[in-house]
Amino acid sequence: MKKVLLAACILASTAASAQVTLENTYVLNSPLNSFESLNPIKLSTGETKYVKYNKSTRLITVYNANHSQFKQFTPPVPPAGYTSTYIDYVSDKLFNQDGALEYVASYTIEDNTSGTTVNSEYVYSETGALLARSDSSYVTDIINTSTGTKMLVEKQSTSTSSGRRTKVLVFALPGTYTTLKAQKGQNDALAMPYPNPATESMRLPYSVKAGTTATLRITDAAGRQVNTYQVDSTFDHLALDVRKLHSGVYFYQVIGADGAASSARRFVVSH
């Protein structure tokens, strides 16, 4: 009896001293052919924000660290024939120096001749002003170097008599990219797809509650389902063979048995 009481006291003491508490809940709706995402960012001031993006409405909502609303705006209507797919690299003083928020918006269009999806990237200010544009391409990375900040943009491959030809364009940016981590490295693979872009295989990390199963769903940039996999808590990632996928932008989500979906994560296949 004393042992039972002692165990109960230890449990009660542990619970009383627990420091992990639920602070806020963001509800993300992810119907077929659409998604909502929530991603943390850090501004040039060092402030952390949360960015919520709804693909259907194209609404971007930015929240403060205390979860109050900071800003809300909508990207310009996509060019004729294009579909809005995602936004990335929400930042300030990276693409210009006026202090407004900026971001990369990705649009896709179907190429009826080849039957493939063509991706184009537009850099906008929160005011709707177009800061940069790159057609038939996608941004693969933004890095800070000893000679300034660079944006790497990969043009979609073209067929040649000897194989395929791909161009990678390097743009110099006026600002500095402020990341949540001080340095990008292999430890990022614990939370994000790695390597990204990939040519042969990629690690897609996920988290599933013990004793349950879930569905890992992969969609292309146009929102079309590419494949699904049943996953559980036995592993913490899916080893994806990307050699059978076309070059381009893809997303994956983990959908629980109760229908709750994780935020969509982006990855790039480059052959």
mmCIF file of C-alpha atoms in Angstrom:
data_model
loop_
_atom_site.group_PDB
_atom_site.id
_atom_site.type_symbol
_atom_site.label_atom_id
_atom_site.label_comp_id
_atom_site.label_asym_id
_atom_site.label_seq_id
_atom_site.Cartn_x
_atom_site.Cartn_y
_atom_site.Cartn_z
ATOM 1 C CA MET A 1 0.000 0.000 0.000
ATOM 2 C CA LYS A 2 2.871 2.342 0.839
ATOM 3 C CA LYS A 3 4.440 1.644 -2.571
ATOM 4 C CA VAL A 4 1.177 2.535 -4.305
ATOM 5 C CA LEU A 5 0.903 5.782 -2.353
ATOM 6 C CA LEU A 6 4.544 6.605 -3.087
ATOM 7 C CA ALA A 7 4.031 6.017 -6.813
ATOM 8 C CA ALA A 8 0.924 8.198 -6.799
ATOM 9 C CA CYS A 9 2.832 10.993 -5.055
ATOM 10 C CA ILE A 10 5.651 10.804 -7.615
ATOM 11 C CA LEU A 11 3.172 10.990 -10.505
ATOM 12 C CA ALA A 12 1.357 13.911 -8.926
ATOM 13 C CA SER A 13 4.631 15.721 -8.324
ATOM 14 C CA THR A 14 5.741 15.150 -11.910
ATOM 15 C CA ALA A 15 2.443 16.460 -13.300
ATOM 16 C CA ALA A 16 2.577 19.506 -11.036
ATOM 17 C CA SER A 17 6.069 20.413 -12.238
ATOM 18 C CA ALA A 18 5.353 19.836 -15.930
ATOM 19 C CA GLN A 19 6.319 22.820 -18.101
ATOM 20 C CA VAL A 20 4.819 21.716 -21.418
ATOM 21 C CA THR A 21 1.427 23.355 -21.907
ATOM 22 C CA LEU A 22 -0.868 23.798 -24.898
ATOM 23 C CA GLU A 23 -0.606 27.431 -25.953
ATOM 24 C CA ASN A 24 -2.766 27.661 -29.068
ATOM 25 C CA THR A 25 -4.419 25.528 -31.767
ATOM 26 C CA TYR A 26 -4.491 26.443 -35.443
ATOM 27 C CA VAL A 27 -7.096 24.547 -37.444
ATOM 28 C CA LEU A 28 -5.946 23.633 -40.959
ATOM 29 C CA ASN A 29 -8.500 22.516 -43.530
ATOM 30 C CA SER A 30 -7.199 20.285 -46.318
ATOM 31 C CA PRO A 31 -9.898 19.071 -48.705
ATOM 32 C CA LEU A 32 -8.946 17.245 -51.886
ATOM 33 C CA ASN A 33 -7.022 19.353 -54.410
ATOM 34 C CA SER A 34 -6.380 22.042 -51.820
ATOM 35 C CA PHE A 35 -4.652 22.642 -48.505
ATOM 36 C CA GLU A 36 -3.901 25.074 -45.726
ATOM 37 C CA SER A 37 -0.403 25.368 -44.315
ATOM 38 C CA LEU A 38 1.132 26.953 -41.230
ATOM 39 C CA ASN A 39 4.826 27.776 -41.117
ATOM 40 C CA PRO A 40 6.955 29.770 -38.654
ATOM 41 C CA ILE A 41 9.227 32.520 -39.988
ATOM 42 C CA LYS A 42 11.650 35.031 -38.515
ATOM 43 C CA LEU A 43 11.769 38.641 -39.699
ATOM 44 C CA SER A 44 14.878 40.807 -40.012
ATOM 45 C CA THR A 45 14.037 42.273 -36.590
ATOM 46 C CA GLY A 46 14.333 38.825 -35.013
ATOM 47 C CA GLU A 47 10.583 38.596 -34.407
ATOM 48 C CA THR A 48 9.004 35.171 -34.938
ATOM 49 C CA LYS A 49 5.709 34.995 -36.839
ATOM 50 C CA TYR A 50 3.357 32.233 -37.984
ATOM 51 C CA VAL A 51 2.207 32.267 -41.610
ATOM 52 C CA LYS A 52 -1.069 30.575 -42.528
ATOM 53 C CA TYR A 53 -1.911 30.152 -46.206
ATOM 54 C CA ASN A 54 -5.152 28.894 -47.712
ATOM 55 C CA LYS A 55 -4.698 27.621 -51.268
ATOM 56 C CA SER A 56 -8.421 27.864 -52.142
ATOM 57 C CA THR A 57 -8.919 31.475 -51.057
ATOM 58 C CA ARG A 58 -5.243 32.472 -51.568
ATOM 59 C CA LEU A 59 -5.497 34.282 -48.229
ATOM 60 C CA ILE A 60 -2.254 34.836 -46.305
ATOM 61 C CA THR A 61 -2.636 35.483 -42.572
ATOM 62 C CA VAL A 62 0.418 36.333 -40.472
ATOM 63 C CA TYR A 63 0.229 35.913 -36.686
ATOM 64 C CA ASN A 64 2.465 37.321 -33.960
ATOM 65 C CA ALA A 65 4.355 35.096 -31.537
ATOM 66 C CA ASN A 66 1.495 35.563 -29.044
ATOM 67 C CA HIS A 67 -0.925 34.321 -31.788
ATOM 68 C CA SER A 68 -2.646 37.661 -32.322
ATOM 69 C CA GLN A 69 -3.129 38.638 -35.965
ATOM 70 C CA PHE A 70 -0.305 40.715 -37.433
ATOM 71 C CA LYS A 71 -1.279 41.130 -41.095
ATOM 72 C CA GLN A 72 -3.612 39.622 -43.665
ATOM 73 C CA PHE A 73 -3.445 39.988 -47.438
ATOM 74 C CA THR A 74 -4.154 38.135 -50.676
ATOM 75 C CA PRO A 75 -1.717 37.645 -53.592
ATOM 76 C CA PRO A 76 -2.726 39.074 -56.974
ATOM 77 C CA VAL A 77 -4.976 36.969 -59.188
ATOM 78 C CA PRO A 78 -2.888 34.396 -61.108
ATOM 79 C CA PRO A 79 -2.111 35.137 -64.772
ATOM 80 C CA ALA A 80 -4.686 33.882 -67.295
ATOM 81 C CA GLY A 81 -4.701 30.096 -67.450
ATOM 82 C CA TYR A 82 -2.546 29.693 -64.318
ATOM 83 C CA THR A 83 -3.517 28.195 -60.958
ATOM 84 C CA SER A 84 -2.163 29.361 -57.595
ATOM 85 C CA THR A 85 -0.342 26.528 -55.823
ATOM 86 C CA TYR A 86 1.670 27.754 -52.836
ATOM 87 C CA ILE A 87 3.580 30.640 -51.243
ATOM 88 C CA ASP A 88 7.032 30.466 -49.694
ATOM 89 C CA TYR A 89 9.867 32.588 -48.288
ATOM 90 C CA VAL A 90 7.621 35.086 -46.513
ATOM 91 C CA SER A 91 10.107 37.663 -45.258
ATOM 92 C CA ASP A 92 10.965 41.347 -44.992
ATOM 93 C CA LYS A 93 13.903 43.316 -46.431
ATOM 94 C CA LEU A 94 15.010 40.321 -48.498
ATOM 95 C CA PHE A 95 13.808 41.155 -52.013
ATOM 96 C CA ASN A 96 13.729 44.914 -51.407
ATOM 97 C CA GLN A 97 14.289 47.302 -48.492
ATOM 98 C CA ASP A 98 10.942 49.036 -47.939
ATOM 99 C CA GLY A 99 9.977 47.064 -44.827
ATOM 100 C CA ALA A 100 6.833 45.471 -46.312
ATOM 101 C CA LEU A 101 6.429 41.708 -46.228
ATOM 102 C CA GLU A 102 7.454 39.864 -49.390
ATOM 103 C CA TYR A 103 6.970 36.326 -50.604
ATOM 104 C CA VAL A 104 7.369 33.930 -53.513
ATOM 105 C CA ALA A 105 4.095 32.845 -55.142
ATOM 106 C CA SER A 106 4.061 29.760 -57.341
ATOM 107 C CA TYR A 107 1.644 29.341 -60.245
ATOM 108 C CA THR A 108 1.134 26.356 -62.547
ATOM 109 C CA ILE A 109 -0.355 25.858 -65.986
ATOM 110 C CA GLU A 110 -0.984 22.737 -68.039
ATOM 111 C CA ASP A 111 1.140 22.287 -71.169
ATOM 112 C CA ASN A 112 -1.307 20.639 -73.580
ATOM 113 C CA THR A 113 1.498 19.712 -75.969
ATOM 114 C CA SER A 114 3.607 17.719 -73.517
ATOM 115 C CA GLY A 115 0.869 16.895 -71.008
ATOM 116 C CA THR A 116 3.017 18.181 -68.135
ATOM 117 C CA THR A 117 2.532 20.911 -65.535
ATOM 118 C CA VAL A 118 4.642 24.036 -65.978
ATOM 119 C CA ASN A 119 5.590 25.953 -62.831
ATOM 120 C CA SER A 120 6.367 29.699 -62.687
ATOM 121 C CA GLU A 121 7.508 31.795 -59.721
ATOM 122 C CA TYR A 122 6.517 35.379 -58.925
ATOM 123 C CA VAL A 123 7.960 37.503 -56.113
ATOM 124 C CA TYR A 124 5.408 39.916 -54.655
ATOM 125 C CA SER A 125 5.250 42.563 -51.974
ATOM 126 C CA GLU A 126 2.305 42.432 -49.576
ATOM 127 C CA THR A 127 1.037 45.503 -51.460
ATOM 128 C CA GLY A 128 0.660 43.380 -54.598
ATOM 129 C CA ALA A 129 3.643 44.943 -56.396
ATOM 130 C CA LEU A 130 5.539 42.479 -58.596
ATOM 131 C CA LEU A 131 9.226 42.428 -57.590
ATOM 132 C CA ALA A 132 10.518 39.598 -59.794
ATOM 133 C CA ARG A 133 9.280 36.874 -62.132
ATOM 134 C CA SER A 134 10.703 33.633 -63.531
ATOM 135 C CA ASP A 135 8.674 31.503 -65.944
ATOM 136 C CA SER A 136 8.954 27.717 -66.391
ATOM 137 C CA SER A 137 10.990 27.415 -63.205
ATOM 138 C CA TYR A 138 10.913 27.037 -59.444
ATOM 139 C CA VAL A 139 12.978 28.422 -56.574
ATOM 140 C CA THR A 140 15.123 25.656 -55.100
ATOM 141 C CA ASP A 141 16.898 27.607 -52.360
ATOM 142 C CA ILE A 142 17.836 30.989 -50.901
ATOM 143 C CA ILE A 143 21.227 31.109 -49.203
ATOM 144 C CA ASN A 144 23.445 33.685 -47.516
ATOM 145 C CA THR A 145 27.006 33.687 -48.853
ATOM 146 C CA SER A 146 30.202 35.690 -48.313
ATOM 147 C CA THR A 147 29.293 37.690 -51.432
ATOM 148 C CA GLY A 148 25.679 38.362 -50.463
ATOM 149 C CA THR A 149 22.359 36.527 -50.489
ATOM 150 C CA LYS A 150 21.573 34.389 -53.529
ATOM 151 C CA MET A 151 18.346 32.880 -54.869
ATOM 152 C CA LEU A 152 18.709 29.668 -56.891
ATOM 153 C CA VAL A 153 16.062 29.161 -59.559
ATOM 154 C CA GLU A 154 15.944 25.987 -61.630
ATOM 155 C CA LYS A 155 14.477 26.185 -65.114
ATOM 156 C CA GLN A 156 12.379 23.184 -66.068
ATOM 157 C CA SER A 157 14.360 20.632 -68.073
ATOM 158 C CA THR A 158 14.247 20.496 -71.868
ATOM 159 C CA SER A 159 14.913 17.452 -74.015
ATOM 160 C CA THR A 160 18.001 17.333 -76.241
ATOM 161 C CA SER A 161 19.436 14.709 -78.581
ATOM 162 C CA SER A 162 21.865 13.638 -75.857
ATOM 163 C CA GLY A 163 19.463 13.675 -72.909
ATOM 164 C CA ARG A 164 17.982 16.510 -70.865
ATOM 165 C CA ARG A 165 19.293 19.996 -70.214
ATOM 166 C CA THR A 166 18.601 21.959 -67.040
ATOM 167 C CA LYS A 167 19.604 25.535 -66.225
ATOM 168 C CA VAL A 168 20.054 26.873 -62.698
ATOM 169 C CA LEU A 169 19.855 30.661 -62.460
ATOM 170 C CA VAL A 170 21.552 32.443 -59.551
ATOM 171 C CA PHE A 171 20.044 35.815 -58.583
ATOM 172 C CA ALA A 172 21.672 38.297 -56.185
ATOM 173 C CA LEU A 173 19.222 39.654 -53.585
ATOM 174 C CA PRO A 174 19.534 43.020 -51.818
ATOM 175 C CA GLY A 175 18.734 41.689 -48.335
ATOM 176 C CA THR A 176 19.680 38.840 -46.013
ATOM 177 C CA TYR A 177 17.612 35.696 -45.560
ATOM 178 C CA THR A 178 16.708 35.310 -41.886
ATOM 179 C CA THR A 179 16.172 31.641 -41.038
ATOM 180 C CA LEU A 180 14.793 30.139 -37.842
ATOM 181 C CA LYS A 181 17.971 28.095 -37.514
ATOM 182 C CA ALA A 182 21.408 29.642 -37.431
ATOM 183 C CA GLN A 183 22.753 27.174 -39.948
ATOM 184 C CA LYS A 184 21.183 24.803 -42.406
ATOM 185 C CA GLY A 185 22.480 21.246 -42.235
ATOM 186 C CA GLN A 186 21.603 17.586 -42.083
ATOM 187 C CA ASN A 187 19.775 17.996 -38.771
ATOM 188 C CA ASP A 188 17.056 19.792 -40.738
ATOM 189 C CA ALA A 189 16.182 16.383 -42.210
ATOM 190 C CA LEU A 190 14.543 15.560 -38.883
ATOM 191 C CA ALA A 191 11.820 18.090 -39.634
ATOM 192 C CA MET A 192 11.871 18.745 -43.377
ATOM 193 C CA PRO A 193 12.220 16.693 -46.575
ATOM 194 C CA TYR A 194 15.860 15.831 -47.247
ATOM 195 C CA PRO A 195 17.657 16.181 -49.585
ATOM 196 C CA ASN A 196 15.573 18.865 -51.210
ATOM 197 C CA PRO A 197 15.711 19.017 -54.243
ATOM 198 C CA ALA A 198 16.291 15.310 -54.880
ATOM 199 C CA THR A 199 17.126 13.328 -57.997
ATOM 200 C CA GLU A 200 16.867 9.707 -56.807
ATOM 201 C CA SER A 201 15.569 9.343 -53.253
ATOM 202 C CA MET A 202 14.218 11.601 -50.532
ATOM 203 C CA ARG A 203 13.418 11.305 -46.833
ATOM 204 C CA LEU A 204 9.891 12.530 -45.941
ATOM 205 C CA PRO A 205 9.669 12.895 -42.139
ATOM 206 C CA TYR A 206 6.338 12.492 -40.341
ATOM 207 C CA SER A 207 4.880 11.874 -36.914
ATOM 208 C CA VAL A 208 2.072 9.404 -36.156
ATOM 209 C CA LYS A 209 0.566 8.741 -32.735
ATOM 210 C CA ALA A 210 1.580 5.364 -31.275
ATOM 211 C CA GLY A 211 -0.923 2.589 -31.925
ATOM 212 C CA THR A 212 -2.571 4.355 -34.879
ATOM 213 C CA THR A 213 -2.156 4.367 -38.638
ATOM 214 C CA ALA A 214 -2.342 7.289 -41.048
ATOM 215 C CA THR A 215 -2.153 8.055 -44.763
ATOM 216 C CA LEU A 216 0.765 9.957 -46.268
ATOM 217 C CA ARG A 217 -0.593 11.661 -49.391
ATOM 218 C CA ILE A 218 1.582 13.128 -52.144
ATOM 219 C CA THR A 219 0.160 15.668 -54.598
ATOM 220 C CA ASP A 220 1.699 17.594 -57.469
ATOM 221 C CA ALA A 221 1.804 21.386 -57.756
ATOM 222 C CA ALA A 222 -1.655 21.386 -59.364
ATOM 223 C CA GLY A 223 -3.141 19.567 -56.355
ATOM 224 C CA ARG A 224 -3.560 16.201 -58.109
ATOM 225 C CA GLN A 225 -2.948 13.118 -56.019
ATOM 226 C CA VAL A 226 0.216 11.290 -57.096
ATOM 227 C CA ASN A 227 0.372 8.496 -54.537
ATOM 228 C CA THR A 228 -0.638 7.472 -51.022
ATOM 229 C CA TYR A 229 1.140 5.345 -48.423
ATOM 230 C CA GLN A 230 -0.078 3.792 -45.163
ATOM 231 C CA VAL A 231 2.232 4.766 -42.287
ATOM 232 C CA ASP A 232 2.372 4.205 -38.530
ATOM 233 C CA SER A 233 4.619 5.031 -35.572
ATOM 234 C CA THR A 234 7.093 2.230 -36.329
ATOM 235 C CA PHE A 235 9.145 4.689 -38.402
ATOM 236 C CA ASP A 236 9.477 8.476 -38.429
ATOM 237 C CA HIS A 237 9.998 8.964 -42.167
ATOM 238 C CA LEU A 238 9.175 7.570 -45.596
ATOM 239 C CA ALA A 239 12.031 6.780 -47.975
ATOM 240 C CA LEU A 240 10.593 7.971 -51.274
ATOM 241 C CA ASP A 241 12.026 6.877 -54.643
ATOM 242 C CA VAL A 242 11.566 9.971 -56.819
ATOM 243 C CA ARG A 243 13.047 8.550 -60.032
ATOM 244 C CA LYS A 244 9.566 7.790 -61.368
ATOM 245 C CA LEU A 245 8.303 11.318 -60.690
ATOM 246 C CA HIS A 246 8.578 14.134 -63.210
ATOM 247 C CA SER A 247 10.768 17.111 -62.325
ATOM 248 C CA GLY A 248 8.754 19.705 -60.459
ATOM 249 C CA VAL A 249 7.202 20.761 -57.164
ATOM 250 C CA TYR A 250 5.266 18.340 -54.944
ATOM 251 C CA PHE A 251 3.591 18.367 -51.538
ATOM 252 C CA TYR A 252 2.901 15.749 -48.907
ATOM 253 C CA GLN A 253 0.584 15.569 -45.905
ATOM 254 C CA VAL A 254 -0.118 13.005 -43.231
ATOM 255 C CA ILE A 255 -3.841 12.398 -42.692
ATOM 256 C CA GLY A 256 -4.908 10.603 -39.520
ATOM 257 C CA ALA A 257 -7.709 8.077 -39.165
ATOM 258 C CA ASP A 258 -9.884 10.870 -37.745
ATOM 259 C CA GLY A 259 -9.368 12.939 -40.900
ATOM 260 C CA ALA A 260 -7.056 15.493 -39.271
ATOM 261 C CA ALA A 261 -4.323 16.530 -41.706
ATOM 262 C CA SER A 262 -0.862 17.894 -41.042
ATOM 263 C CA SER A 263 0.383 21.043 -42.709
ATOM 264 C CA ALA A 264 1.476 20.445 -46.322
ATOM 265 C CA ARG A 265 5.233 20.303 -46.856
ATOM 266 C CA ARG A 266 6.861 21.135 -50.163
ATOM 267 C CA PHE A 267 9.614 19.198 -51.912
ATOM 268 C CA VAL A 268 11.244 19.432 -55.325
ATOM 269 C CA VAL A 269 12.200 16.664 -57.750
ATOM 270 C CA SER A 270 14.978 17.594 -60.170
ATOM 271 C CA HIS A 271 16.200 15.142 -62.810
#
